[in-house]
Tab-separated table of C-alpha atoms in Angstrom:
chain	number	residue	atom	x	y	z
A	1	MET	CA	95.985	129.363	81.047
A	2	ARG	CA	96.617	130.241	84.657
A	3	VAL	CA	99.313	128.537	86.700
A	4	GLY	CA	99.888	128.620	90.155
A	5	ILE	CA	103.267	128.573	92.504
A	6	VAL	CA	103.441	126.689	95.585
A	7	SER	CA	106.749	126.574	97.670
A	8	TYR	CA	106.866	126.705	101.244
A	9	TYR	CA	110.876	126.180	101.294
A	10	VAL	CA	111.476	129.698	100.921
A	11	ARG	CA	114.203	131.607	103.382
A	12	GLY	CA	111.725	133.701	105.393
A	13	THR	CA	108.843	131.043	105.861
A	14	ALA	CA	108.198	129.063	108.775
A	15	TYR	CA	110.844	127.207	107.278
A	16	GLU	CA	113.822	128.733	108.684
A	17	PRO	CA	117.821	127.478	107.646
A	18	LYS	CA	118.369	124.129	109.855
A	19	SER	CA	122.148	123.703	108.396
A	20	ASP	CA	123.874	125.253	105.735
A	21	ALA	CA	122.410	122.491	103.344
A	22	HIS	CA	119.244	123.212	104.360
A	23	ALA	CA	119.516	126.958	103.781
A	24	ARG	CA	121.540	126.470	100.160
A	25	ARG	CA	118.159	124.343	99.326
A	26	LEU	CA	115.624	127.416	100.826
A	27	ASP	CA	118.289	129.946	98.605
A	28	GLU	CA	117.380	127.589	95.661
A	29	SER	CA	113.952	127.425	96.102
A	30	ARG	CA	113.819	131.175	96.280
A	31	ALA	CA	115.778	131.220	92.874
A	32	VAL	CA	113.577	128.841	91.256
A	33	VAL	CA	110.430	130.597	91.994
A	34	GLU	CA	111.406	133.984	91.278
A	35	ARG	CA	113.143	131.993	87.982
A	36	LEU	CA	109.315	130.495	86.775
A	37	ILE	CA	107.683	134.054	87.454
A	38	ASP	CA	109.626	136.128	85.105
A	39	PHE	CA	109.717	132.719	82.400
A	40	LEU	CA	105.827	132.743	82.452
A	41	ASP	CA	105.338	136.706	82.939
A	42	ASP	CA	107.527	136.828	79.391
A	43	ARG	CA	105.024	134.802	77.822
A	44	GLY	CA	102.232	136.692	78.996
A	45	VAL	CA	100.982	133.814	81.607
A	46	ASP	CA	99.356	134.705	84.647
A	47	VAL	CA	100.690	133.090	87.535
A	48	VAL	CA	99.221	132.938	91.052
A	49	VAL	CA	101.663	132.379	94.051
A	50	ASN	CA	100.810	131.024	97.639
A	51	LEU	CA	100.412	132.787	100.203
A	52	GLU	CA	103.763	132.302	102.289
A	53	THR	CA	105.839	132.464	99.067
A	54	ALA	CA	104.211	135.707	98.298
A	55	GLU	CA	104.654	137.310	101.058
A	56	VAL	CA	108.197	136.800	101.048
A	57	LEU	CA	108.446	137.787	97.684
A	58	GLY	CA	106.883	141.249	98.086
A	59	VAL	CA	104.039	140.134	95.450
A	60	ASP	CA	100.208	139.022	95.964
A	61	GLY	CA	98.738	135.506	96.844
A	62	VAL	CA	96.304	133.295	97.379
A	63	PRO	CA	96.143	130.380	99.529
A	64	VAL	CA	96.749	126.935	98.566
A	65	THR	CA	92.968	125.830	98.992
A	66	GLU	CA	92.181	128.209	96.519
A	67	MET	CA	94.209	127.331	93.559
A	68	GLU	CA	92.168	124.516	92.567
A	69	ASP	CA	89.527	127.140	91.443
A	70	THR	CA	92.133	129.845	90.436
A	71	ALA	CA	95.154	127.684	88.409
A	72	ASP	CA	94.635	125.599	85.653
A	73	VAL	CA	98.713	123.680	86.453
A	74	VAL	CA	100.288	124.384	89.812
A	75	LEU	CA	104.311	124.287	89.585
A	76	ALA	CA	105.375	122.733	92.859
A	77	VAL	CA	109.136	124.259	94.064
A	78	GLY	CA	110.152	122.187	97.092
A	79	GLY	CA	110.174	118.496	97.837
A	80	ASP	CA	108.097	115.525	98.892
A	81	GLY	CA	106.698	117.387	101.166
A	82	THR	CA	105.619	120.101	99.630
A	83	VAL	CA	104.022	118.227	97.183
A	84	LEU	CA	102.247	116.418	99.291
A	85	ARG	CA	100.680	119.417	101.470
A	86	THR	CA	99.833	121.293	98.518
A	87	PHE	CA	97.186	118.057	97.500
A	88	THR	CA	96.370	118.378	101.293
A	89	HIS	CA	94.712	121.561	100.655
A	90	MET	CA	92.967	120.299	97.409
A	91	ASP	CA	89.699	118.867	97.390
A	92	ASP	CA	89.175	118.503	93.370
A	93	PRO	CA	93.033	119.017	92.607
A	94	VAL	CA	94.509	120.938	89.243
A	95	PRO	CA	97.678	118.708	88.097
A	96	VAL	CA	100.722	119.798	89.848
A	97	LEU	CA	104.882	119.128	88.477
A	98	CYS	CA	107.221	119.445	91.011
A	99	ILE	CA	110.300	120.935	90.601
A	100	ASN	CA	113.039	118.677	93.304
A	101	THR	CA	114.756	121.833	95.224
A	102	GLY	CA	114.644	119.119	98.186
A	103	ARG	CA	116.790	115.562	98.960
A	104	VAL	CA	114.713	112.839	96.839
A	105	GLY	CA	111.986	114.526	95.407
A	106	PHE	CA	110.572	110.965	94.660
A	107	LEU	CA	107.369	112.678	93.315
A	108	ALA	CA	108.983	115.375	91.152
A	109	GLY	CA	109.121	115.600	87.758
A	110	ALA	CA	111.762	117.945	87.274
A	111	THR	CA	114.763	119.619	88.287
A	112	PRO	CA	116.099	123.398	88.830
A	113	GLN	CA	118.354	122.774	85.924
A	114	ASN	CA	115.325	121.408	83.358
A	115	ALA	CA	112.551	123.458	85.115
A	116	LEU	CA	112.500	126.354	82.340
A	117	ASP	CA	112.203	123.466	79.570
A	118	LYS	CA	109.957	121.526	81.631
A	119	VAL	CA	107.048	124.373	82.221
A	120	ALA	CA	107.865	125.409	78.423
A	121	GLU	CA	106.295	121.447	77.381
A	122	VAL	CA	103.567	122.104	79.729
A	123	LEU	CA	102.469	125.425	78.190
A	124	ASP	CA	102.068	123.689	74.731
A	125	GLY	CA	99.962	120.948	76.807
A	126	TYR	CA	100.654	118.036	78.751
A	127	ASP	CA	99.229	114.595	79.605
A	128	VAL	CA	97.862	113.820	83.309
A	129	GLU	CA	98.980	110.961	85.578
A	130	HIS	CA	95.981	109.793	87.751
A	131	ARG	CA	97.262	108.741	91.564
A	132	ALA	CA	94.850	107.242	94.648
A	133	ARG	CA	94.255	109.283	97.143
A	134	ILE	CA	93.100	107.768	100.332
A	135	SER	CA	89.928	109.268	102.417
A	136	VAL	CA	90.347	109.261	106.265
A	137	GLU	CA	87.608	109.274	109.020
A	138	VAL	CA	87.544	109.501	112.536
A	139	ASN	CA	84.661	108.315	114.252
A	140	GLY	CA	82.870	109.530	111.304
A	141	GLU	CA	84.532	113.207	111.243
A	142	PRO	CA	86.395	113.777	107.846
A	143	LEU	CA	90.268	114.105	107.840
A	144	PRO	CA	92.322	115.738	104.646
A	145	PRO	CA	92.622	113.151	102.157
A	146	ALA	CA	96.443	110.710	101.901
A	147	LEU	CA	98.338	110.732	99.328
A	148	ASN	CA	101.039	108.706	100.808
A	149	GLU	CA	99.841	107.763	104.056
A	150	THR	CA	97.654	107.704	107.345
A	151	VAL	CA	100.288	106.521	110.406
A	152	VAL	CA	98.165	105.514	113.870
A	153	VAL	CA	100.979	105.690	116.590
A	154	THR	CA	101.081	105.840	120.074
A	155	SER	CA	101.096	109.783	121.484
A	156	ARG	CA	103.608	108.334	124.296
A	157	PRO	CA	106.865	107.147	122.674
A	158	ALA	CA	107.704	103.056	123.198
A	159	LYS	CA	104.272	102.525	124.077
A	160	ILE	CA	102.429	99.317	121.980
A	161	MET	CA	99.249	99.219	120.839
A	162	GLY	CA	96.573	96.896	120.028
A	163	PHE	CA	94.509	96.867	116.902
A	164	ASP	CA	91.545	95.202	115.448
A	165	VAL	CA	92.454	95.003	110.983
A	166	TYR	CA	88.926	95.230	109.806
A	167	HIS	CA	88.150	95.036	105.432
A	168	ASP	CA	84.890	95.176	104.029
A	169	ASP	CA	83.410	94.476	107.819
A	170	GLU	CA	85.446	91.470	107.900
A	171	LEU	CA	88.677	90.966	110.965
A	172	VAL	CA	91.451	90.510	109.033
A	173	GLU	CA	93.551	90.288	112.437
A	174	SER	CA	94.477	91.317	115.515
A	175	VAL	CA	97.351	93.354	115.732
A	176	ARG	CA	100.052	94.631	118.783
A	177	ALA	CA	102.483	96.326	117.007
A	178	ASP	CA	104.146	100.350	118.141
A	179	GLY	CA	101.301	100.973	114.930
A	180	LEU	CA	100.225	101.002	112.080
A	181	VAL	CA	100.740	102.807	108.615
A	182	VAL	CA	98.559	102.552	106.335
A	183	ALA	CA	98.975	103.617	102.503
A	184	THR	CA	98.380	103.971	99.068
A	185	PRO	CA	100.857	102.591	96.062
A	186	THR	CA	102.946	106.159	95.511
A	187	GLY	CA	103.045	106.189	99.201
A	188	SER	CA	104.483	102.238	99.132
A	189	THR	CA	108.156	104.302	98.491
A	190	ALA	CA	107.652	106.203	101.783
A	191	TYR	CA	106.904	105.189	105.629
A	192	SER	CA	105.404	102.216	104.179
A	193	MET	CA	108.794	100.711	102.649
A	194	SER	CA	110.924	101.644	105.530
A	195	ALA	CA	108.168	99.728	107.710
A	196	GLY	CA	108.975	96.608	105.943
A	197	GLY	CA	105.998	96.602	102.960
A	198	PRO	CA	106.420	95.601	99.957
A	199	LEU	CA	107.070	98.464	96.400
A	200	VAL	CA	103.484	98.751	95.036
A	201	ASP	CA	102.950	99.835	90.505
A	202	PRO	CA	101.240	103.376	91.172
A	203	ASN	CA	98.704	101.413	88.692
A	204	VAL	CA	97.631	98.398	91.136
A	205	GLU	CA	94.218	99.749	93.117
A	206	SER	CA	95.353	98.898	95.990
A	207	ARG	CA	95.828	99.730	99.722
A	208	LEU	CA	98.845	98.489	102.024
A	209	VAL	CA	98.515	98.137	105.734
A	210	VAL	CA	101.865	97.504	107.316
A	211	PRO	CA	102.622	97.006	111.194
A	212	LEU	CA	105.503	99.229	112.688
A	213	ALA	CA	107.360	96.822	115.087
A	214	PRO	CA	104.773	93.894	115.528
A	215	PHE	CA	104.740	92.467	118.966
A	216	ARG	CA	104.472	88.150	116.875
A	217	MET	CA	107.030	87.503	114.050
A	218	SER	CA	103.765	86.017	111.856
A	219	VAL	CA	102.305	89.410	111.848
A	220	ALA	CA	102.973	90.601	107.987
A	221	PRO	CA	101.920	93.517	105.489
A	222	TRP	CA	98.590	93.235	104.017
A	223	VAL	CA	97.545	94.622	100.440
A	224	LEU	CA	93.755	94.853	100.310
A	225	GLY	CA	91.422	95.494	97.444
A	226	SER	CA	90.917	99.447	97.167
A	227	ASP	CA	86.952	99.307	96.427
A	228	ALA	CA	86.452	98.233	99.866
A	229	GLU	CA	86.279	99.853	103.466
A	230	THR	CA	89.108	99.456	105.593
A	231	ARG	CA	88.489	100.176	109.369
A	232	LEU	CA	91.627	100.186	112.326
A	233	VAL	CA	89.627	99.804	116.089
A	234	PRO	CA	92.354	100.373	118.880
A	235	THR	CA	91.931	98.075	121.405
A	236	LEU	CA	94.852	98.591	123.760
A	237	VAL	CA	96.047	101.966	123.938
A	238	GLU	CA	97.766	104.184	126.360
A	239	LYS	CA	96.137	107.536	126.781
A	240	SER	CA	95.651	108.345	123.191
A	241	ALA	CA	96.862	107.693	119.705
A	242	THR	CA	98.280	110.181	117.190
A	243	VAL	CA	96.817	109.960	113.526
A	244	VAL	CA	98.853	111.310	111.150
A	245	VAL	CA	98.115	111.934	107.513
A	246	ASP	CA	101.023	112.759	104.883
A	247	GLY	CA	103.118	113.629	107.572
A	248	ASP	CA	101.254	116.095	109.821
A	249	GLU	CA	98.819	115.522	112.866
A	250	HIS	CA	95.298	115.544	112.646
A	251	ALA	CA	93.595	114.157	115.539
A	252	GLU	CA	94.105	111.749	118.803
A	253	VAL	CA	91.713	108.217	119.493
A	254	GLY	CA	91.669	106.004	122.051
A	255	ARG	CA	90.394	102.658	122.985
A	256	GLY	CA	87.651	101.725	120.907
A	257	ASP	CA	87.408	105.011	118.622
A	258	GLU	CA	87.577	103.806	114.654
A	259	ILE	CA	89.459	105.346	111.850
A	260	SER	CA	88.328	104.438	108.535
A	261	PHE	CA	90.006	104.230	105.010
A	262	ARG	CA	87.990	104.128	101.411
A	263	ARG	CA	89.279	105.296	98.157
A	264	ALA	CA	89.241	109.326	97.597
A	265	GLU	CA	87.082	110.407	95.130
A	266	ASN	CA	88.664	112.790	93.473
A	267	ASP	CA	92.576	111.350	92.546
A	268	ALA	CA	95.936	113.458	93.003
A	269	LEU	CA	96.400	114.495	89.539
A	270	PHE	CA	100.089	114.631	88.446
A	271	VAL	CA	101.479	116.774	85.199
A	272	ASP	CA	102.768	113.308	83.247
A	273	THR	CA	106.732	114.177	82.222
A	274	GLY	CA	107.201	110.466	81.154
A	275	ASP	CA	109.441	109.120	83.936
A	276	THR	CA	108.102	105.588	84.525
A	277	PHE	CA	107.587	104.666	88.328
A	278	PHE	CA	110.305	102.028	88.137
A	279	GLU	CA	112.963	104.328	86.127
A	280	LYS	CA	112.445	106.231	89.323
A	281	ILE	CA	113.062	103.552	91.646
A	282	ARG	CA	116.369	102.253	89.805
A	283	ASN	CA	117.420	105.825	90.047
A	284	LYS	CA	116.279	107.471	93.489
A	285	LEU	CA	115.843	104.614	95.970
A	286	SER	CA	118.571	102.171	94.195
């Protein structure tokens, strides 16, 4: 087995400390990565590290885009953002185990305290949990797939937008709002939830469309089937709007452009640590 290690939250990378608490998380991430490398080296396991972290540690590294070809499993050290960025860079993902050094770590399966025990279990064999992703295109041009959500918002703050929402070529609704969130069941616990969307079991094949601060009180979130195409067509926008996939800006759109969403061909794969969706809801969000 060859194990990849990915971490963006190590002091010395682009993420410099923004506070004392942030600095402690960066230092903890580095300590966890170093412990993992030593642990795996002692067991004769080949290890590959992402370029950003490798540069800080003074070891050889590979781009995350090559992890799917060079590793059998990836250990993501950080928070949910690290997991999302890791999957963004893998078109055909290998299984990922997240070791949480962030705040909530809803996607995490391990902590710094039990990380070595969890990794030892992985070396002995593991089950895989599949999570659906959404493929995103703007006027036919593909963007990275979304594991959590895609958000379309005005490039200028506090400006309302108009959208026509289509599902399988049928008009669902014409919406005026600050923006729209199109989320997976996995993303139902993230931005979608904060915007008033429902919590959805990841085993439910669905897609969420959640307006942000809609103009009309009658506009409600939609839960749509994931086997059809969903399209957003901006009908009212001042200058331009921004398409944000899993927290990263990727495109600008204007009136009449089309943003289309389908179920991605390749799921995100997680190492199954036995923690259920409902346990995480109770323990991390309650």
